[in-house]
């Protein structure tokens, strides 16, 4: 059974570039903190709306566990945003847009009957599409030895791996909920064709925003304050980021008729990390 772990993190000693000497990888991964608080609050709202309509008891239990985990994730990443603000990097211009997108553009609408149910299932399809991405990114970060070799701040690394492990742990829930309401292929595949480029666009915008507003880079040359494709390729070779070929390969799996999220990552690996994570162990105590 999925369980929410009430983790806490101490950011008081987090350096601005928590991958030493690598502001690019730091900020590309920092985009997670920009997207996830608003996004995961929205996940919780949509699944809470769907829960009374689910009559399969096993799936209901999974949804309750998913809701609990996502609520904690949102809170944990918000803590990083608060720390960035204290260090002089105000994320509000970007995060306000994320709250508008999830809260207004994809938020509640005054619909009834079949139109209301269809709107709910459309949003569940969006969540299933996003959860595919978070599952394979979670699997990547659990095995990303390059982050250890680069000397990544241990508290941030624990946040990323704790979150990644829980994403792997609950990777099938959103897909199973979508299948419960719509067992067909058309909506699932059509939605990912829309979601994937939007996610890529948001990630690029987020990285550009963070590098342009990073006070530590204020006096750097203009070229050093912008992300470049060459930076991504170099970071993937160092192992501090997943590479474009690997991301494209794993993204493409979603479009197979035989796809199931259980194919992404290892529950055993995720559970093993959660049994050793400093934050998860602290939650147990």
CSV table of C-alpha atoms in Angstrom, one decimal:
chain,number,residue,atom,x,y,z
A,1,UNK,CA,0.0,0.0,0.0
A,2,UNK,CA,1.3,3.5,-0.9
A,3,UNK,CA,2.1,5.7,2.0
A,4,UNK,CA,2.9,9.4,2.3
A,5,UNK,CA,6.2,10.0,4.1
A,6,UNK,CA,6.2,13.2,6.0
A,7,UNK,CA,9.7,14.3,5.1
A,8,UNK,CA,11.5,17.5,6.0
A,9,UNK,CA,14.7,19.0,4.5
A,10,UNK,CA,17.1,21.6,5.9
A,11,UNK,CA,18.0,24.0,3.2
A,12,UNK,CA,20.0,26.4,5.4
A,13,UNK,CA,23.4,25.3,3.9
A,14,UNK,CA,22.3,24.7,0.3
A,15,UNK,CA,24.7,26.5,-2.1
A,16,UNK,CA,23.3,28.5,-5.0
A,17,UNK,CA,24.9,26.0,-7.4
A,18,UNK,CA,24.3,22.7,-5.6
A,19,UNK,CA,26.1,20.8,-8.3
A,20,UNK,CA,29.5,22.5,-7.7
A,21,UNK,CA,30.7,24.6,-10.7
A,22,UNK,CA,27.7,23.6,-12.8
A,23,UNK,CA,25.0,26.3,-12.8
A,24,UNK,CA,23.5,24.8,-16.0
A,25,UNK,CA,22.7,21.3,-14.5
A,26,UNK,CA,21.7,22.9,-11.2
A,27,UNK,CA,19.1,25.2,-12.8
A,28,UNK,CA,17.8,22.7,-15.3
A,29,UNK,CA,17.1,20.4,-12.4
A,30,UNK,CA,15.8,23.4,-10.4
A,31,UNK,CA,13.0,23.7,-13.0
A,32,UNK,CA,11.4,20.8,-11.1
A,33,UNK,CA,10.9,23.1,-8.1
A,34,UNK,CA,9.2,25.7,-10.4
A,35,UNK,CA,6.8,23.2,-12.0
A,36,UNK,CA,5.9,20.8,-9.2
A,37,UNK,CA,4.3,22.7,-6.3
A,38,UNK,CA,1.4,24.0,-8.5
A,39,UNK,CA,1.3,20.9,-10.7
A,40,UNK,CA,1.2,18.4,-7.8
A,41,UNK,CA,-1.4,20.5,-6.0
A,42,UNK,CA,-3.5,20.2,-9.2
A,43,UNK,CA,-2.9,16.4,-9.3
A,44,UNK,CA,-4.3,16.2,-5.8
A,45,UNK,CA,-7.4,18.2,-6.7
A,46,UNK,CA,-8.2,16.2,-9.8
A,47,UNK,CA,-7.7,12.8,-8.1
A,48,UNK,CA,-9.8,14.0,-5.2
A,49,UNK,CA,-12.5,14.9,-7.7
A,50,UNK,CA,-12.2,11.4,-9.3
A,51,UNK,CA,-12.1,9.4,-6.1
A,52,UNK,CA,-15.9,9.2,-5.4
A,53,UNK,CA,-16.4,7.8,-8.9
A,54,UNK,CA,-14.0,4.9,-8.5
A,55,UNK,CA,-15.6,1.8,-7.1
A,56,UNK,CA,-12.7,-0.6,-7.4
A,57,UNK,CA,-11.5,-0.8,-3.8
A,58,UNK,CA,-7.8,-1.7,-4.7
A,59,UNK,CA,-7.6,1.3,-7.1
A,60,UNK,CA,-9.3,3.5,-4.5
A,61,UNK,CA,-6.5,2.6,-2.0
A,62,UNK,CA,-3.9,3.4,-4.6
A,63,UNK,CA,-5.5,6.8,-5.3
A,64,UNK,CA,-5.6,7.7,-1.7
A,65,UNK,CA,-1.9,6.8,-1.3
A,66,UNK,CA,-1.1,8.7,-4.5
A,67,UNK,CA,-2.9,11.8,-3.2
A,68,UNK,CA,-1.0,11.7,0.1
A,69,UNK,CA,2.4,11.3,-1.6
A,70,UNK,CA,1.8,14.1,-4.2
A,71,UNK,CA,0.7,16.5,-1.4
A,72,UNK,CA,4.0,16.0,0.4
A,73,UNK,CA,6.0,16.4,-2.8
A,74,UNK,CA,4.4,19.7,-3.5
A,75,UNK,CA,5.3,21.0,0.0
A,76,UNK,CA,8.9,19.7,-0.2
A,77,UNK,CA,9.6,21.5,-3.5
A,78,UNK,CA,8.0,24.7,-2.2
A,79,UNK,CA,10.6,24.7,0.5
A,80,UNK,CA,13.3,25.0,-2.1
A,81,UNK,CA,11.5,27.9,-3.7
A,82,UNK,CA,11.4,29.7,-0.4
A,83,UNK,CA,15.1,29.1,0.0
A,84,UNK,CA,15.8,30.5,-3.5
A,85,UNK,CA,13.9,33.6,-2.7
A,86,UNK,CA,15.9,34.1,0.5
A,87,UNK,CA,19.1,33.8,-1.6
A,88,UNK,CA,17.9,36.6,-3.9
A,89,UNK,CA,16.4,34.6,-6.8
A,90,UNK,CA,12.7,35.3,-6.8
A,91,UNK,CA,10.8,32.5,-8.6
A,92,UNK,CA,7.4,34.3,-8.4
A,93,UNK,CA,7.2,35.5,-12.0
A,94,UNK,CA,7.4,32.0,-13.2
A,95,UNK,CA,5.5,30.2,-10.5
A,96,UNK,CA,2.6,32.6,-10.8
A,97,UNK,CA,2.3,31.4,-14.4
A,98,UNK,CA,2.3,27.8,-13.3
A,99,UNK,CA,-0.5,28.5,-10.8
A,100,UNK,CA,-2.5,30.2,-13.5
A,101,UNK,CA,-2.0,27.3,-15.9
A,102,UNK,CA,-3.0,24.6,-13.4
A,103,UNK,CA,-5.5,26.5,-11.3
A,104,UNK,CA,-7.3,28.5,-14.0
A,105,UNK,CA,-6.6,27.0,-17.5
A,106,UNK,CA,-6.9,23.4,-16.2
A,107,UNK,CA,-8.9,24.1,-13.1
A,108,UNK,CA,-12.6,23.6,-12.2
A,109,UNK,CA,-15.3,24.5,-14.7
A,110,UNK,CA,-19.1,24.9,-14.2
A,111,UNK,CA,-19.9,21.8,-16.2
A,112,UNK,CA,-22.5,19.0,-15.5
A,113,UNK,CA,-23.3,15.6,-16.7
A,114,UNK,CA,-21.3,14.0,-19.5
A,115,UNK,CA,-19.4,17.2,-20.2
A,116,UNK,CA,-18.2,17.3,-16.6
A,117,UNK,CA,-17.1,13.7,-16.7
A,118,UNK,CA,-15.3,14.1,-20.0
A,119,UNK,CA,-13.4,17.1,-18.7
A,120,UNK,CA,-12.4,15.1,-15.6
A,121,UNK,CA,-11.1,12.3,-17.8
A,122,UNK,CA,-9.2,14.7,-20.1
A,123,UNK,CA,-7.4,16.0,-17.0
A,124,UNK,CA,-6.7,12.4,-15.8
A,125,UNK,CA,-5.1,11.7,-19.2
A,126,UNK,CA,-2.9,14.8,-18.8
A,127,UNK,CA,-1.8,13.5,-15.4
A,128,UNK,CA,-1.1,10.0,-16.8
A,129,UNK,CA,1.0,11.6,-19.5
A,130,UNK,CA,3.0,13.6,-17.0
A,131,UNK,CA,3.4,10.7,-14.6
A,132,UNK,CA,5.1,8.7,-17.4
A,133,UNK,CA,7.8,11.5,-17.6
A,134,UNK,CA,8.2,11.7,-13.8
A,135,UNK,CA,8.5,7.9,-13.6
A,136,UNK,CA,11.4,7.6,-16.0
A,137,UNK,CA,13.1,10.7,-14.6
A,138,UNK,CA,12.7,9.2,-11.1
A,139,UNK,CA,14.3,6.0,-12.4
A,140,UNK,CA,17.1,8.0,-13.9
A,141,UNK,CA,17.9,10.0,-10.8
A,142,UNK,CA,18.0,6.8,-8.6
A,143,UNK,CA,20.9,5.5,-10.8
A,144,UNK,CA,22.5,8.8,-11.7
A,145,UNK,CA,26.1,8.1,-10.4
A,146,UNK,CA,27.2,11.2,-12.2
A,147,UNK,CA,25.4,13.3,-9.6
A,148,UNK,CA,27.5,11.6,-6.9
A,149,UNK,CA,30.7,12.1,-8.8
A,150,UNK,CA,30.0,15.8,-9.3
A,151,UNK,CA,29.7,16.3,-5.5
A,152,UNK,CA,26.0,17.2,-5.6
A,153,UNK,CA,24.7,18.7,-2.3
A,154,UNK,CA,23.6,15.7,-0.2
A,155,UNK,CA,20.3,17.2,1.0
A,156,UNK,CA,19.2,18.1,-2.5
A,157,UNK,CA,20.3,14.7,-3.8
A,158,UNK,CA,18.2,13.1,-1.2
A,159,UNK,CA,15.2,15.2,-2.1
A,160,UNK,CA,15.6,14.3,-5.8
A,161,UNK,CA,16.0,10.6,-5.1
A,162,UNK,CA,13.3,10.4,-2.4
A,163,UNK,CA,10.9,12.0,-4.8
A,164,UNK,CA,12.1,9.9,-7.7
A,165,UNK,CA,11.7,6.7,-5.7
A,166,UNK,CA,8.1,7.6,-4.8
A,167,UNK,CA,7.4,8.4,-8.5
A,168,UNK,CA,8.6,4.9,-9.4
A,169,UNK,CA,6.7,3.4,-6.5
A,170,UNK,CA,3.4,4.9,-7.6
A,171,UNK,CA,4.1,5.0,-11.4
A,172,UNK,CA,1.1,2.9,-12.4
A,173,UNK,CA,-1.6,4.7,-10.5
A,174,UNK,CA,-2.4,7.6,-12.9
A,175,UNK,CA,-2.4,5.2,-15.9
A,176,UNK,CA,-4.6,2.7,-14.1
A,177,UNK,CA,-7.1,5.5,-13.2
A,178,UNK,CA,-7.2,6.7,-16.8
A,179,UNK,CA,-7.8,3.1,-18.0
A,180,UNK,CA,-10.6,2.8,-15.4
A,181,UNK,CA,-12.4,5.7,-17.0
A,182,UNK,CA,-11.3,5.3,-20.6
A,183,UNK,CA,-9.8,1.9,-21.7
A,184,UNK,CA,-9.2,3.2,-25.3
A,185,UNK,CA,-5.9,4.3,-26.9
A,186,UNK,CA,-6.9,7.5,-28.7
A,187,UNK,CA,-7.2,9.9,-25.7
A,188,UNK,CA,-4.1,8.5,-24.0
A,189,UNK,CA,-1.9,8.9,-27.1
A,190,UNK,CA,-3.4,12.1,-28.3
A,191,UNK,CA,-2.9,13.7,-24.8
A,192,UNK,CA,0.8,12.7,-24.7
A,193,UNK,CA,1.4,14.2,-28.1
A,194,UNK,CA,0.2,17.5,-26.6
A,195,UNK,CA,1.8,17.2,-23.2
A,196,UNK,CA,5.3,16.3,-24.2
A,197,UNK,CA,6.1,19.4,-26.3
A,198,UNK,CA,4.5,21.6,-23.6
A,199,UNK,CA,6.6,20.1,-20.9
A,200,UNK,CA,9.7,20.6,-23.1
A,201,UNK,CA,8.8,24.2,-23.7
A,202,UNK,CA,8.1,24.9,-20.0
A,203,UNK,CA,11.5,23.3,-19.1
A,204,UNK,CA,13.4,25.4,-21.5
A,205,UNK,CA,11.6,28.5,-20.4
A,206,UNK,CA,12.3,27.6,-16.7
A,207,UNK,CA,16.0,27.0,-17.3
A,208,UNK,CA,16.3,30.3,-19.2
A,209,UNK,CA,14.4,32.2,-16.4
A,210,UNK,CA,16.6,30.7,-13.6
A,211,UNK,CA,19.9,31.3,-15.3
A,212,UNK,CA,18.9,34.9,-16.3
A,213,UNK,CA,17.8,35.8,-12.8
A,214,UNK,CA,20.5,34.0,-10.8
A,215,UNK,CA,22.3,36.6,-8.8
A,216,UNK,CA,25.4,34.5,-8.7
A,217,UNK,CA,25.6,34.8,-12.5
A,218,UNK,CA,24.8,38.6,-12.6
A,219,UNK,CA,28.4,39.5,-13.6
A,220,UNK,CA,29.0,36.5,-15.9
A,221,UNK,CA,29.2,37.0,-19.7
A,222,UNK,CA,25.8,37.0,-21.4
A,223,UNK,CA,26.5,33.6,-23.0
A,224,UNK,CA,27.1,32.0,-19.6
A,225,UNK,CA,23.6,33.2,-18.4
A,226,UNK,CA,21.8,31.3,-21.2
A,227,UNK,CA,21.3,27.5,-21.5
A,228,UNK,CA,22.7,25.9,-24.7
A,229,UNK,CA,22.3,22.6,-26.4
A,230,UNK,CA,26.0,22.0,-26.0
A,231,UNK,CA,25.7,22.4,-22.2
A,232,UNK,CA,23.0,19.7,-22.2
A,233,UNK,CA,25.2,17.3,-24.2
A,234,UNK,CA,28.2,18.0,-22.0
A,235,UNK,CA,26.1,17.5,-18.8
A,236,UNK,CA,24.6,14.2,-20.1
A,237,UNK,CA,28.2,12.9,-20.8
A,238,UNK,CA,29.1,13.8,-17.2
A,239,UNK,CA,26.0,12.1,-16.0
A,240,UNK,CA,24.5,15.1,-14.2
A,241,UNK,CA,21.5,15.1,-16.6
A,242,UNK,CA,19.7,12.5,-18.8
A,243,UNK,CA,20.7,12.9,-22.4
A,244,UNK,CA,18.3,13.8,-25.2
A,245,UNK,CA,18.5,10.4,-26.9
A,246,UNK,CA,17.7,8.6,-23.7
A,247,UNK,CA,14.8,10.9,-23.0
A,248,UNK,CA,13.4,10.5,-26.5
A,249,UNK,CA,13.7,6.7,-26.3
A,250,UNK,CA,11.9,6.5,-22.9
A,251,UNK,CA,9.2,9.0,-24.0
A,252,UNK,CA,8.4,7.0,-27.1
A,253,UNK,CA,7.5,3.9,-25.0
A,254,UNK,CA,4.2,5.6,-24.0
A,255,UNK,CA,3.0,5.4,-27.6
A,256,UNK,CA,3.2,1.6,-27.8
A,257,UNK,CA,-0.1,-0.3,-27.5
A,258,UNK,CA,1.7,-2.7,-25.1
A,259,UNK,CA,2.8,0.1,-22.8
A,260,UNK,CA,2.3,-0.1,-19.1
A,261,UNK,CA,4.1,2.0,-16.5
A,262,UNK,CA,5.4,-1.1,-14.7
A,263,UNK,CA,8.0,-1.2,-17.5
A,264,UNK,CA,9.6,2.0,-16.2
A,265,UNK,CA,12.0,1.5,-13.4
A,266,UNK,CA,12.2,-1.0,-10.5
A,267,UNK,CA,9.9,-1.0,-7.5
A,268,UNK,CA,12.6,-2.9,-5.6
A,269,UNK,CA,15.2,-0.2,-6.3
A,270,UNK,CA,12.8,2.5,-5.3
A,271,UNK,CA,11.8,0.7,-2.0
A,272,UNK,CA,15.5,0.1,-1.3
A,273,UNK,CA,16.3,3.8,-1.6
A,274,UNK,CA,13.3,4.8,0.5
A,275,UNK,CA,14.6,2.4,3.2
A,276,UNK,CA,17.9,4.3,3.4
A,277,UNK,CA,16.9,7.9,2.5
A,278,UNK,CA,17.8,10.3,5.3
A,279,UNK,CA,14.6,12.2,4.9
A,280,UNK,CA,12.4,9.1,4.7
A,281,UNK,CA,14.1,7.6,7.8
A,282,UNK,CA,13.6,11.0,9.6
A,283,UNK,CA,9.9,10.8,8.8
A,284,UNK,CA,9.7,7.4,10.4
A,285,UNK,CA,11.3,8.7,13.5
